[in-house]
Amino acid sequence: MNTKQEIHLLIFHEKWRKHLAHSVFFATFAIVIIVNKLYLEMEEEILPTKKVVVACDSYKGCLSSKNVNETIADALRQESKKCLGCHFDIVTLQMSDGGEGMLDAFIAAKGGERVKVHVHDPLMRWMEAVYGIGKDGVAVIEIAQAVGLALVEPEQRNPMKATSWGVGELVMDAYRRGVREFIIGLGGSATSDCGIGMLRAMGEDWKKIREECHFRIASDVINPLLGPQGAAKVFAPQKGATEEMVEQIEYKAIKFAELSAKHFGYDRSKVPGAGAAGGLGYAFLQYFNAELRSGAEVLLEIVNFDRVIADADIVITGEGCSDEQTLMGKLPLHILQHTQKSERKPDVYLLSGRVVNSQAFECVGFKGVVGSTPVDMPLQKAMLPKVAKANIAQAVKELCLEDIC
């Protein structure tokens, strides 16, 4: 064999070696893909699939309900991959107790549009507020959009001056668009005017609205309008009222309720919830024959909660801080009660930013109770969204290691 033939032979051998190497690589790659596919199919068939419903309220001032739910869902998926003990089918539901986040939860569940409108804030300054109109024609209004305490600078808070005028403007805008069915979320107001500002903003149209419209007011406040547990005595100090102001607000509320009762022939100032939102609850009850519902129950009905949990194995709920007020009727308790009435009775876990007296929650039926914020972490740091999400993810990891998986 001459030199030229030897060179050709070497080139041929090298090409064959590379071809063989490529063939082996692609064959191996194909085998890996097939094996992974078979594993995933086996995992779905063999590993138990648990339906998890995540329905948390917002961590107020930190994370929205959507943010909290998505953080928990992402963490569950990550832990599912690690432990290989089960497969999660996760459903998230935006929640609210009738205050912050109610509009977002309503639109997420029902669809529809957000309507922007210029209204007056509690100090009669022009501002832009938003309300929603669902595909079914129902309007949802968070009164805090127009008269929220957060809209007024701390040094300017004065319930003697603050007015609910902006709420009337929101209702009137929806009414002029053809809306006749309303859900009103009461919570977080800067006002204590018994809804007088709202009624004045409507002018004589309040009479047509009374005849043509139906209002459901969503609130978990059960205080009456007047007396030691009334709007002035309990809530006005939280809005900047001095002791003298509280007495003046109470006196005006008494006179307004007396005049209203004389006009209509009935008095709803003693109805539980009349004291909500500085007496706006009373105005809706007395002047518009509103139906008062628990804010949490209104949202659970809107999202068809009972149907969603009918085949659930686990429900995770929570809020920024869970304490004795939670056990008096806030969202997590309502969710627990619904699961206890369901046929399947899924395990319910409470995952809140902070939990006071976890044993009390376990006693009423929560399977597990976790406060995501480390005990030694300063509140200012814990309220940072990035930190709060990391704390929630760590709490989910602990739940999975100890119980859920």
mmCIF file of C-alpha atoms in Angstrom:
data_model
loop_
_atom_site.group_PDB
_atom_site.id
_atom_site.type_symbol
_atom_site.label_atom_id
_atom_site.label_comp_id
_atom_site.label_asym_id
_atom_site.label_seq_id
_atom_site.Cartn_x
_atom_site.Cartn_y
_atom_site.Cartn_z
ATOM 1 C CA MET A 1 0.000 0.000 0.000
ATOM 2 C CA ASN A 2 1.494 3.293 -1.076
ATOM 3 C CA THR A 3 1.460 6.511 0.922
ATOM 4 C CA LYS A 4 -1.520 7.972 -0.956
ATOM 5 C CA GLN A 5 -3.638 4.906 -0.225
ATOM 6 C CA GLU A 6 -2.647 5.026 3.450
ATOM 7 C CA ILE A 7 -3.759 8.669 3.665
ATOM 8 C CA HIS A 8 -7.157 7.864 2.092
ATOM 9 C CA LEU A 9 -7.583 4.957 4.495
ATOM 10 C CA LEU A 10 -6.810 7.156 7.504
ATOM 11 C CA ILE A 11 -9.311 9.781 6.297
ATOM 12 C CA PHE A 12 -11.964 7.087 5.837
ATOM 13 C CA HIS A 13 -11.350 5.683 9.334
ATOM 14 C CA GLU A 14 -11.573 9.189 10.868
ATOM 15 C CA LYS A 15 -14.863 9.949 9.102
ATOM 16 C CA TRP A 16 -16.273 6.593 10.213
ATOM 17 C CA ARG A 17 -15.178 7.217 13.800
ATOM 18 C CA LYS A 18 -16.890 10.628 13.866
ATOM 19 C CA HIS A 19 -20.050 9.197 12.267
ATOM 20 C CA LEU A 20 -20.124 6.408 14.829
ATOM 21 C CA ALA A 21 -19.596 8.872 17.681
ATOM 22 C CA HIS A 22 -22.422 11.060 16.419
ATOM 23 C CA SER A 23 -24.699 8.053 16.040
ATOM 24 C CA VAL A 24 -23.975 6.906 19.580
ATOM 25 C CA PHE A 25 -24.600 10.432 20.924
ATOM 26 C CA PHE A 26 -27.937 10.838 19.167
ATOM 27 C CA ALA A 27 -29.008 7.317 20.092
ATOM 28 C CA THR A 28 -28.186 7.990 23.733
ATOM 29 C CA PHE A 29 -29.996 11.321 23.587
ATOM 30 C CA ALA A 30 -33.070 9.654 22.123
ATOM 31 C CA ILE A 31 -33.016 7.000 24.831
ATOM 32 C CA VAL A 32 -32.829 9.687 27.540
ATOM 33 C CA ILE A 33 -35.847 11.499 26.055
ATOM 34 C CA ILE A 34 -37.836 8.266 25.830
ATOM 35 C CA VAL A 35 -36.930 7.274 29.393
ATOM 36 C CA ASN A 36 -37.873 10.717 30.729
ATOM 37 C CA LYS A 37 -41.183 10.608 28.882
ATOM 38 C CA LEU A 38 -41.935 7.146 30.247
ATOM 39 C CA TYR A 39 -40.971 8.327 33.746
ATOM 40 C CA LEU A 40 -43.274 11.320 33.560
ATOM 41 C CA GLU A 41 -46.108 9.113 32.339
ATOM 42 C CA MET A 42 -45.434 6.640 35.135
ATOM 43 C CA GLU A 43 -45.217 9.508 37.635
ATOM 44 C CA GLU A 44 -48.653 10.743 36.627
ATOM 45 C CA GLU A 45 -50.050 7.218 36.852
ATOM 46 C CA ILE A 46 -48.232 6.007 39.967
ATOM 47 C CA LEU A 47 -47.658 9.087 42.140
ATOM 48 C CA PRO A 48 -50.766 10.283 43.947
ATOM 49 C CA THR A 49 -52.174 13.533 42.592
ATOM 50 C CA LYS A 50 -53.406 15.922 45.241
ATOM 51 C CA LYS A 51 -55.648 18.831 44.358
ATOM 52 C CA VAL A 52 -54.549 21.897 46.281
ATOM 53 C CA VAL A 53 -56.703 25.023 46.456
ATOM 54 C CA VAL A 54 -54.768 28.152 47.452
ATOM 55 C CA ALA A 55 -57.058 30.978 48.607
ATOM 56 C CA CYS A 56 -55.266 33.628 50.632
ATOM 57 C CA ASP A 57 -56.207 37.185 51.449
ATOM 58 C CA SER A 58 -53.656 39.922 50.768
ATOM 59 C CA TYR A 59 -50.781 40.603 53.141
ATOM 60 C CA LYS A 60 -51.956 44.213 53.501
ATOM 61 C CA GLY A 61 -49.328 46.803 52.647
ATOM 62 C CA CYS A 62 -47.028 44.115 51.297
ATOM 63 C CA LEU A 63 -48.429 41.535 48.836
ATOM 64 C CA SER A 64 -51.726 41.259 46.988
ATOM 65 C CA SER A 65 -53.849 38.125 47.211
ATOM 66 C CA LYS A 66 -52.642 37.169 43.728
ATOM 67 C CA ASN A 67 -48.990 37.606 44.745
ATOM 68 C CA VAL A 68 -49.400 35.467 47.861
ATOM 69 C CA ASN A 69 -51.259 32.709 46.010
ATOM 70 C CA GLU A 70 -48.729 32.563 43.169
ATOM 71 C CA THR A 71 -45.797 32.451 45.598
ATOM 72 C CA ILE A 72 -47.338 29.506 47.435
ATOM 73 C CA ALA A 73 -48.201 27.721 44.176
ATOM 74 C CA ASP A 74 -44.659 28.143 42.782
ATOM 75 C CA ALA A 75 -43.149 26.861 46.016
ATOM 76 C CA LEU A 76 -45.457 23.823 46.008
ATOM 77 C CA ARG A 77 -44.389 22.947 42.458
ATOM 78 C CA GLN A 78 -40.724 23.187 43.405
ATOM 79 C CA GLU A 79 -41.172 20.997 46.469
ATOM 80 C CA SER A 80 -43.190 18.482 44.454
ATOM 81 C CA LYS A 81 -40.215 17.992 42.126
ATOM 82 C CA LYS A 82 -37.835 17.515 45.033
ATOM 83 C CA CYS A 83 -39.722 15.114 47.257
ATOM 84 C CA LEU A 84 -41.149 12.963 44.430
ATOM 85 C CA GLY A 85 -43.828 11.907 46.858
ATOM 86 C CA CYS A 86 -46.810 13.321 45.062
ATOM 87 C CA HIS A 87 -48.035 15.438 42.198
ATOM 88 C CA PHE A 88 -49.962 18.656 42.864
ATOM 89 C CA ASP A 89 -52.893 19.935 40.841
ATOM 90 C CA ILE A 90 -53.004 23.550 42.043
ATOM 91 C CA VAL A 91 -55.910 25.985 41.804
ATOM 92 C CA THR A 92 -55.504 29.593 43.010
ATOM 93 C CA LEU A 93 -58.380 31.890 43.971
ATOM 94 C CA GLN A 94 -57.944 35.602 44.600
ATOM 95 C CA MET A 95 -59.624 36.518 47.881
ATOM 96 C CA SER A 96 -60.764 39.500 49.928
ATOM 97 C CA ASP A 97 -62.906 40.112 53.006
ATOM 98 C CA GLY A 98 -64.714 42.994 51.340
ATOM 99 C CA GLY A 99 -61.963 45.574 51.697
ATOM 100 C CA GLU A 100 -58.654 45.795 49.883
ATOM 101 C CA GLY A 101 -58.451 43.493 46.870
ATOM 102 C CA MET A 102 -62.183 42.914 46.422
ATOM 103 C CA LEU A 103 -62.243 44.547 42.991
ATOM 104 C CA ASP A 104 -59.287 42.463 41.765
ATOM 105 C CA ALA A 105 -60.835 39.255 43.092
ATOM 106 C CA PHE A 106 -64.176 40.064 41.463
ATOM 107 C CA ILE A 107 -62.677 40.793 38.033
ATOM 108 C CA ALA A 108 -60.460 37.690 38.222
ATOM 109 C CA ALA A 109 -63.491 35.500 38.958
ATOM 110 C CA LYS A 110 -66.175 37.128 36.816
ATOM 111 C CA GLY A 111 -64.287 38.949 34.081
ATOM 112 C CA GLY A 112 -65.497 42.338 32.955
ATOM 113 C CA GLU A 113 -63.968 45.782 32.800
ATOM 114 C CA ARG A 114 -62.343 48.309 35.083
ATOM 115 C CA VAL A 115 -63.892 51.751 34.873
ATOM 116 C CA LYS A 116 -61.813 54.822 35.687
ATOM 117 C CA VAL A 117 -63.634 57.917 36.882
ATOM 118 C CA HIS A 118 -62.693 61.254 38.442
ATOM 119 C CA VAL A 119 -64.190 61.675 41.904
ATOM 120 C CA HIS A 120 -63.570 63.659 45.079
ATOM 121 C CA ASP A 121 -61.448 62.180 47.832
ATOM 122 C CA PRO A 122 -62.403 62.533 51.551
ATOM 123 C CA LEU A 123 -61.105 66.123 51.587
ATOM 124 C CA MET A 124 -62.922 67.019 48.324
ATOM 125 C CA ARG A 125 -59.778 66.955 46.214
ATOM 126 C CA TRP A 126 -60.115 65.616 42.670
ATOM 127 C CA MET A 127 -58.606 62.186 42.067
ATOM 128 C CA GLU A 128 -59.009 59.125 39.842
ATOM 129 C CA ALA A 129 -60.747 56.063 41.213
ATOM 130 C CA VAL A 130 -61.568 52.674 39.709
ATOM 131 C CA TYR A 131 -64.549 50.347 40.009
ATOM 132 C CA GLY A 132 -65.548 47.230 38.071
ATOM 133 C CA ILE A 133 -68.479 46.128 35.948
ATOM 134 C CA GLY A 134 -68.724 42.383 35.469
ATOM 135 C CA LYS A 135 -69.840 40.635 32.308
ATOM 136 C CA ASP A 136 -73.151 40.038 34.067
ATOM 137 C CA GLY A 137 -73.665 43.789 34.459
ATOM 138 C CA VAL A 138 -73.007 43.835 38.215
ATOM 139 C CA ALA A 139 -70.829 46.681 39.492
ATOM 140 C CA VAL A 140 -68.362 46.176 42.323
ATOM 141 C CA ILE A 141 -67.207 49.230 44.212
ATOM 142 C CA GLU A 142 -64.530 49.388 46.897
ATOM 143 C CA ILE A 143 -65.430 52.497 48.863
ATOM 144 C CA ALA A 144 -61.753 52.846 49.808
ATOM 145 C CA GLN A 145 -61.082 53.765 46.185
ATOM 146 C CA ALA A 146 -62.771 57.112 46.854
ATOM 147 C CA VAL A 147 -62.773 57.585 50.631
ATOM 148 C CA GLY A 148 -59.947 55.345 51.838
ATOM 149 C CA LEU A 149 -57.969 56.351 54.921
ATOM 150 C CA ALA A 150 -54.782 55.819 52.906
ATOM 151 C CA LEU A 151 -55.814 58.679 50.602
ATOM 152 C CA VAL A 152 -55.447 61.223 53.404
ATOM 153 C CA GLU A 153 -52.086 62.267 54.781
ATOM 154 C CA PRO A 154 -51.793 61.350 58.512
ATOM 155 C CA GLU A 155 -51.499 64.993 59.576
ATOM 156 C CA GLN A 156 -54.706 65.902 57.682
ATOM 157 C CA ARG A 157 -56.952 63.111 58.949
ATOM 158 C CA ASN A 158 -60.079 64.580 60.505
ATOM 159 C CA PRO A 159 -63.371 62.656 60.440
ATOM 160 C CA MET A 160 -65.240 65.898 61.184
ATOM 161 C CA LYS A 161 -64.238 67.132 57.721
ATOM 162 C CA ALA A 162 -63.885 63.895 55.744
ATOM 163 C CA THR A 163 -66.816 63.211 53.416
ATOM 164 C CA SER A 164 -68.184 60.163 51.592
ATOM 165 C CA TRP A 165 -69.091 62.340 48.575
ATOM 166 C CA GLY A 166 -66.797 60.310 46.274
ATOM 167 C CA VAL A 167 -68.745 57.112 46.946
ATOM 168 C CA GLY A 168 -71.878 58.817 45.656
ATOM 169 C CA GLU A 169 -69.998 59.815 42.519
ATOM 170 C CA LEU A 170 -68.901 56.219 41.903
ATOM 171 C CA VAL A 171 -72.450 54.902 42.333
ATOM 172 C CA MET A 172 -73.858 57.624 40.084
ATOM 173 C CA ASP A 173 -71.337 56.898 37.329
ATOM 174 C CA ALA A 174 -72.274 53.214 37.322
ATOM 175 C CA TYR A 175 -75.990 54.054 37.465
ATOM 176 C CA ARG A 176 -75.691 56.309 34.411
ATOM 177 C CA ARG A 177 -73.996 53.448 32.564
ATOM 178 C CA GLY A 178 -77.062 51.299 33.136
ATOM 179 C CA VAL A 179 -75.932 49.333 36.191
ATOM 180 C CA ARG A 180 -78.729 48.335 38.543
ATOM 181 C CA GLU A 181 -77.020 45.638 40.607
ATOM 182 C CA PHE A 182 -74.220 46.651 42.989
ATOM 183 C CA ILE A 183 -71.760 44.967 45.325
ATOM 184 C CA ILE A 184 -70.239 47.513 47.698
ATOM 185 C CA GLY A 185 -67.085 46.620 49.624
ATOM 186 C CA LEU A 186 -66.990 48.546 52.901
ATOM 187 C CA GLY A 187 -63.645 48.861 54.577
ATOM 188 C CA GLY A 188 -60.754 51.206 55.215
ATOM 189 C CA SER A 189 -62.711 54.485 55.106
ATOM 190 C CA ALA A 190 -61.488 57.866 56.350
ATOM 191 C CA THR A 191 -65.052 59.063 56.955
ATOM 192 C CA SER A 192 -67.549 59.121 59.821
ATOM 193 C CA ASP A 193 -70.382 61.059 58.153
ATOM 194 C CA CYS A 194 -73.004 58.266 58.097
ATOM 195 C CA GLY A 195 -73.030 58.400 54.290
ATOM 196 C CA ILE A 196 -74.476 61.917 54.221
ATOM 197 C CA GLY A 197 -71.821 63.031 51.731
ATOM 198 C CA MET A 198 -72.695 60.120 49.437
ATOM 199 C CA LEU A 199 -76.395 61.023 49.505
ATOM 200 C CA ARG A 200 -75.686 64.680 48.786
ATOM 201 C CA ALA A 201 -73.521 63.762 45.798
ATOM 202 C CA MET A 202 -76.481 61.842 44.344
ATOM 203 C CA GLY A 203 -78.858 64.766 44.710
ATOM 204 C CA GLU A 204 -82.489 63.879 44.022
ATOM 205 C CA ASP A 205 -81.323 60.842 42.022
ATOM 206 C CA TRP A 206 -81.009 58.862 45.255
ATOM 207 C CA LYS A 207 -84.774 58.325 45.098
ATOM 208 C CA LYS A 208 -84.580 56.729 41.638
ATOM 209 C CA ILE A 209 -81.613 54.656 42.716
ATOM 210 C CA ARG A 210 -83.579 53.446 45.744
ATOM 211 C CA GLU A 211 -86.425 52.289 43.523
ATOM 212 C CA GLU A 212 -84.408 50.798 40.648
ATOM 213 C CA CYS A 213 -81.246 49.318 42.170
ATOM 214 C CA HIS A 214 -80.268 46.456 44.445
ATOM 215 C CA PHE A 215 -77.249 46.730 46.722
ATOM 216 C CA ARG A 216 -75.277 44.015 48.446
ATOM 217 C CA ILE A 217 -72.841 45.476 50.933
ATOM 218 C CA ALA A 218 -69.871 43.327 51.835
ATOM 219 C CA SER A 219 -68.447 43.861 55.302
ATOM 220 C CA ASP A 220 -67.334 41.793 58.247
ATOM 221 C CA VAL A 221 -68.004 44.652 60.694
ATOM 222 C CA ILE A 222 -70.971 43.894 62.976
ATOM 223 C CA ASN A 223 -71.045 47.164 64.939
ATOM 224 C CA PRO A 224 -74.282 49.189 65.079
ATOM 225 C CA LEU A 225 -74.313 52.877 64.150
ATOM 226 C CA LEU A 226 -74.667 54.295 67.667
ATOM 227 C CA GLY A 227 -73.614 53.635 71.232
ATOM 228 C CA PRO A 228 -70.468 52.264 72.919
ATOM 229 C CA GLN A 229 -69.861 49.835 70.060
ATOM 230 C CA GLY A 230 -70.968 52.267 67.352
ATOM 231 C CA ALA A 231 -69.136 53.904 64.484
ATOM 232 C CA ALA A 232 -68.061 57.022 66.385
ATOM 233 C CA LYS A 233 -66.872 55.416 69.624
ATOM 234 C CA VAL A 234 -65.038 52.478 68.053
ATOM 235 C CA PHE A 235 -63.755 53.638 64.678
ATOM 236 C CA ALA A 236 -63.525 57.462 64.666
ATOM 237 C CA PRO A 237 -60.420 57.536 66.909
ATOM 238 C CA GLN A 238 -58.651 55.327 64.363
ATOM 239 C CA LYS A 239 -59.318 58.039 61.774
ATOM 240 C CA GLY A 240 -57.869 60.924 63.771
ATOM 241 C CA ALA A 241 -60.777 61.931 66.011
ATOM 242 C CA THR A 242 -60.142 63.420 69.439
ATOM 243 C CA GLU A 243 -62.444 62.609 72.390
ATOM 244 C CA GLU A 244 -64.331 65.843 71.746
ATOM 245 C CA MET A 245 -64.724 64.991 68.047
ATOM 246 C CA VAL A 246 -66.048 61.528 68.925
ATOM 247 C CA GLU A 247 -68.863 63.078 70.984
ATOM 248 C CA GLN A 248 -69.739 65.510 68.181
ATOM 249 C CA ILE A 249 -69.765 62.729 65.576
ATOM 250 C CA GLU A 250 -71.988 60.608 67.819
ATOM 251 C CA TYR A 251 -74.425 63.497 68.346
ATOM 252 C CA LYS A 252 -74.708 64.155 64.601
ATOM 253 C CA ALA A 253 -75.241 60.453 63.919
ATOM 254 C CA ILE A 254 -78.041 60.315 66.518
ATOM 255 C CA LYS A 255 -79.815 63.292 64.938
ATOM 256 C CA PHE A 256 -79.409 61.917 61.409
ATOM 257 C CA ALA A 257 -80.773 58.513 62.436
ATOM 258 C CA GLU A 258 -83.759 60.146 64.184
ATOM 259 C CA LEU A 259 -84.636 62.252 61.127
ATOM 260 C CA SER A 260 -84.194 59.293 58.781
ATOM 261 C CA ALA A 261 -86.370 57.027 60.938
ATOM 262 C CA LYS A 262 -89.096 59.682 61.018
ATOM 263 C CA HIS A 263 -88.962 60.021 57.225
ATOM 264 C CA PHE A 264 -89.071 56.298 56.383
ATOM 265 C CA GLY A 265 -91.028 54.963 59.341
ATOM 266 C CA TYR A 266 -88.312 52.480 60.319
ATOM 267 C CA ASP A 267 -84.878 52.613 61.931
ATOM 268 C CA ARG A 268 -81.935 50.458 60.883
ATOM 269 C CA SER A 269 -79.284 52.134 63.017
ATOM 270 C CA LYS A 270 -79.211 49.110 65.340
ATOM 271 C CA VAL A 271 -78.702 46.550 62.560
ATOM 272 C CA PRO A 272 -75.319 44.803 62.899
ATOM 273 C CA GLY A 273 -73.029 46.355 60.318
ATOM 274 C CA ALA A 274 -74.725 49.780 60.294
ATOM 275 C CA GLY A 275 -71.569 51.209 61.852
ATOM 276 C CA ALA A 276 -69.311 49.946 59.059
ATOM 277 C CA ALA A 277 -67.216 52.493 57.152
ATOM 278 C CA GLY A 278 -68.138 55.405 59.395
ATOM 279 C CA GLY A 279 -71.862 54.802 59.036
ATOM 280 C CA LEU A 280 -71.911 54.193 55.283
ATOM 281 C CA GLY A 281 -73.339 50.793 56.183
ATOM 282 C CA TYR A 282 -76.278 52.576 57.808
ATOM 283 C CA ALA A 283 -76.871 54.810 54.767
ATOM 284 C CA PHE A 284 -77.063 51.811 52.433
ATOM 285 C CA LEU A 285 -79.317 49.892 54.834
ATOM 286 C CA GLN A 286 -81.641 52.786 55.647
ATOM 287 C CA TYR A 287 -81.838 54.561 52.300
ATOM 288 C CA PHE A 288 -81.364 51.756 49.766
ATOM 289 C CA ASN A 289 -82.666 48.647 51.589
ATOM 290 C CA ALA A 290 -79.276 47.040 51.034
ATOM 291 C CA GLU A 291 -78.587 43.398 51.808
ATOM 292 C CA LEU A 292 -75.708 43.127 54.274
ATOM 293 C CA ARG A 293 -73.414 40.153 53.734
ATOM 294 C CA SER A 294 -70.107 39.026 55.133
ATOM 295 C CA GLY A 295 -67.422 40.273 52.755
ATOM 296 C CA ALA A 296 -65.710 36.900 52.820
ATOM 297 C CA GLU A 297 -68.958 35.081 52.048
ATOM 298 C CA VAL A 298 -69.700 37.371 49.102
ATOM 299 C CA LEU A 299 -66.315 36.557 47.548
ATOM 300 C CA LEU A 300 -66.574 32.826 48.255
ATOM 301 C CA GLU A 301 -69.927 32.827 46.494
ATOM 302 C CA ILE A 302 -68.553 34.773 43.514
ATOM 303 C CA VAL A 303 -65.660 32.338 42.965
ATOM 304 C CA ASN A 304 -67.897 29.260 43.437
ATOM 305 C CA PHE A 305 -65.709 28.129 46.318
ATOM 306 C CA ASP A 306 -67.845 25.175 47.391
ATOM 307 C CA ARG A 307 -67.716 23.720 43.876
ATOM 308 C CA VAL A 308 -63.960 24.263 43.610
ATOM 309 C CA ILE A 309 -63.219 22.403 46.863
ATOM 310 C CA ALA A 310 -65.639 19.559 46.131
ATOM 311 C CA ASP A 311 -62.748 17.325 44.961
ATOM 312 C CA ALA A 312 -59.879 19.050 46.793
ATOM 313 C CA ASP A 313 -57.440 17.267 49.092
ATOM 314 C CA ILE A 314 -55.781 20.340 50.580
ATOM 315 C CA VAL A 315 -56.777 23.971 51.055
ATOM 316 C CA ILE A 316 -54.245 26.636 51.986
ATOM 317 C CA THR A 317 -55.446 30.009 53.224
ATOM 318 C CA GLY A 318 -53.959 32.897 55.139
ATOM 319 C CA GLU A 319 -53.570 36.637 55.614
ATOM 320 C CA GLY A 320 -51.009 39.154 56.795
ATOM 321 C CA CYS A 321 -51.643 38.540 60.495
ATOM 322 C CA SER A 322 -53.930 35.934 62.051
ATOM 323 C CA ASP A 323 -55.053 36.576 65.622
ATOM 324 C CA GLU A 324 -58.200 36.510 67.754
ATOM 325 C CA GLN A 325 -60.008 38.745 65.240
ATOM 326 C CA THR A 326 -59.553 36.054 62.594
ATOM 327 C CA LEU A 327 -61.480 33.635 64.776
ATOM 328 C CA MET A 328 -64.287 36.186 65.075
ATOM 329 C CA GLY A 329 -65.108 35.882 61.376
ATOM 330 C CA LYS A 330 -62.325 36.863 59.005
ATOM 331 C CA LEU A 331 -61.668 35.111 55.696
ATOM 332 C CA PRO A 332 -59.597 32.109 56.909
ATOM 333 C CA LEU A 333 -62.322 31.093 59.360
ATOM 334 C CA HIS A 334 -65.003 31.276 56.652
ATOM 335 C CA ILE A 335 -62.864 29.085 54.401
ATOM 336 C CA LEU A 336 -62.369 26.550 57.188
ATOM 337 C CA GLN A 337 -66.108 26.442 57.853
ATOM 338 C CA HIS A 338 -66.886 25.812 54.185
ATOM 339 C CA THR A 339 -64.410 22.918 54.019
ATOM 340 C CA GLN A 340 -65.861 21.392 57.176
ATOM 341 C CA LYS A 341 -69.313 21.400 55.550
ATOM 342 C CA SER A 342 -68.074 19.827 52.311
ATOM 343 C CA GLU A 343 -68.453 16.108 51.749
ATOM 344 C CA ARG A 344 -64.749 15.549 51.065
ATOM 345 C CA LYS A 345 -63.529 17.643 54.041
ATOM 346 C CA PRO A 346 -60.050 18.543 52.738
ATOM 347 C CA ASP A 347 -57.216 19.343 55.128
ATOM 348 C CA VAL A 348 -56.945 23.098 55.695
ATOM 349 C CA TYR A 349 -53.629 24.830 56.385
ATOM 350 C CA LEU A 350 -53.252 28.382 57.664
ATOM 351 C CA LEU A 351 -50.199 30.146 56.244
ATOM 352 C CA SER A 352 -50.088 33.773 57.351
ATOM 353 C CA GLY A 353 -47.358 36.338 57.656
ATOM 354 C CA ARG A 354 -47.720 36.189 61.416
ATOM 355 C CA VAL A 355 -49.839 33.980 63.683
ATOM 356 C CA VAL A 356 -50.770 34.814 67.261
ATOM 357 C CA ASN A 357 -51.634 31.741 69.375
ATOM 358 C CA SER A 358 -51.394 28.986 66.755
ATOM 359 C CA GLN A 359 -52.891 26.468 69.178
ATOM 360 C CA ALA A 360 -56.222 28.310 69.080
ATOM 361 C CA PHE A 361 -56.355 27.829 65.299
ATOM 362 C CA GLU A 362 -55.484 24.151 65.549
ATOM 363 C CA CYS A 363 -58.280 23.729 68.090
ATOM 364 C CA VAL A 364 -60.930 24.996 65.657
ATOM 365 C CA GLY A 365 -59.826 22.603 62.928
ATOM 366 C CA PHE A 366 -56.806 23.841 60.957
ATOM 367 C CA LYS A 367 -54.577 20.853 60.123
ATOM 368 C CA GLY A 368 -51.422 22.977 60.202
ATOM 369 C CA VAL A 369 -50.649 26.551 61.222
ATOM 370 C CA VAL A 370 -47.565 28.438 60.049
ATOM 371 C CA GLY A 371 -46.387 32.018 60.419
ATOM 372 C CA SER A 372 -44.024 32.684 57.545
ATOM 373 C CA THR A 373 -42.132 35.586 59.144
ATOM 374 C CA PRO A 374 -39.200 34.551 61.373
ATOM 375 C CA VAL A 375 -39.760 35.645 64.972
ATOM 376 C CA ASP A 376 -36.555 37.685 65.099
ATOM 377 C CA MET A 377 -37.102 39.494 61.773
ATOM 378 C CA PRO A 378 -37.898 43.239 62.035
ATOM 379 C CA LEU A 379 -41.356 44.130 60.706
ATOM 380 C CA GLN A 380 -39.959 46.730 58.305
ATOM 381 C CA LYS A 381 -37.808 44.084 56.634
ATOM 382 C CA ALA A 382 -40.562 41.457 56.668
ATOM 383 C CA MET A 383 -42.886 43.868 54.820
ATOM 384 C CA LEU A 384 -40.554 44.072 51.820
ATOM 385 C CA PRO A 385 -42.264 42.104 48.993
ATOM 386 C CA LYS A 386 -39.112 40.196 48.019
ATOM 387 C CA VAL A 387 -38.468 39.183 51.630
ATOM 388 C CA ALA A 388 -42.104 38.262 52.228
ATOM 389 C CA LYS A 389 -42.118 35.993 49.166
ATOM 390 C CA ALA A 390 -38.916 34.255 50.317
ATOM 391 C CA ASN A 391 -40.415 33.719 53.782
ATOM 392 C CA ILE A 392 -43.592 32.248 52.286
ATOM 393 C CA ALA A 393 -41.582 29.884 50.058
ATOM 394 C CA GLN A 394 -39.600 28.684 53.085
ATOM 395 C CA ALA A 395 -42.821 28.135 55.043
ATOM 396 C CA VAL A 396 -44.238 26.043 52.186
ATOM 397 C CA LYS A 397 -41.046 23.974 52.146
ATOM 398 C CA GLU A 398 -41.431 23.264 55.873
ATOM 399 C CA LEU A 399 -45.088 22.317 55.426
ATOM 400 C CA CYS A 400 -44.186 19.892 52.626
ATOM 401 C CA LEU A 401 -41.383 18.274 54.613
ATOM 402 C CA GLU A 402 -43.484 17.891 57.732
ATOM 403 C CA ASP A 403 -46.938 17.118 56.447
ATOM 404 C CA ILE A 404 -48.303 17.871 52.965
ATOM 405 C CA CYS A 405 -46.086 15.575 50.885
#
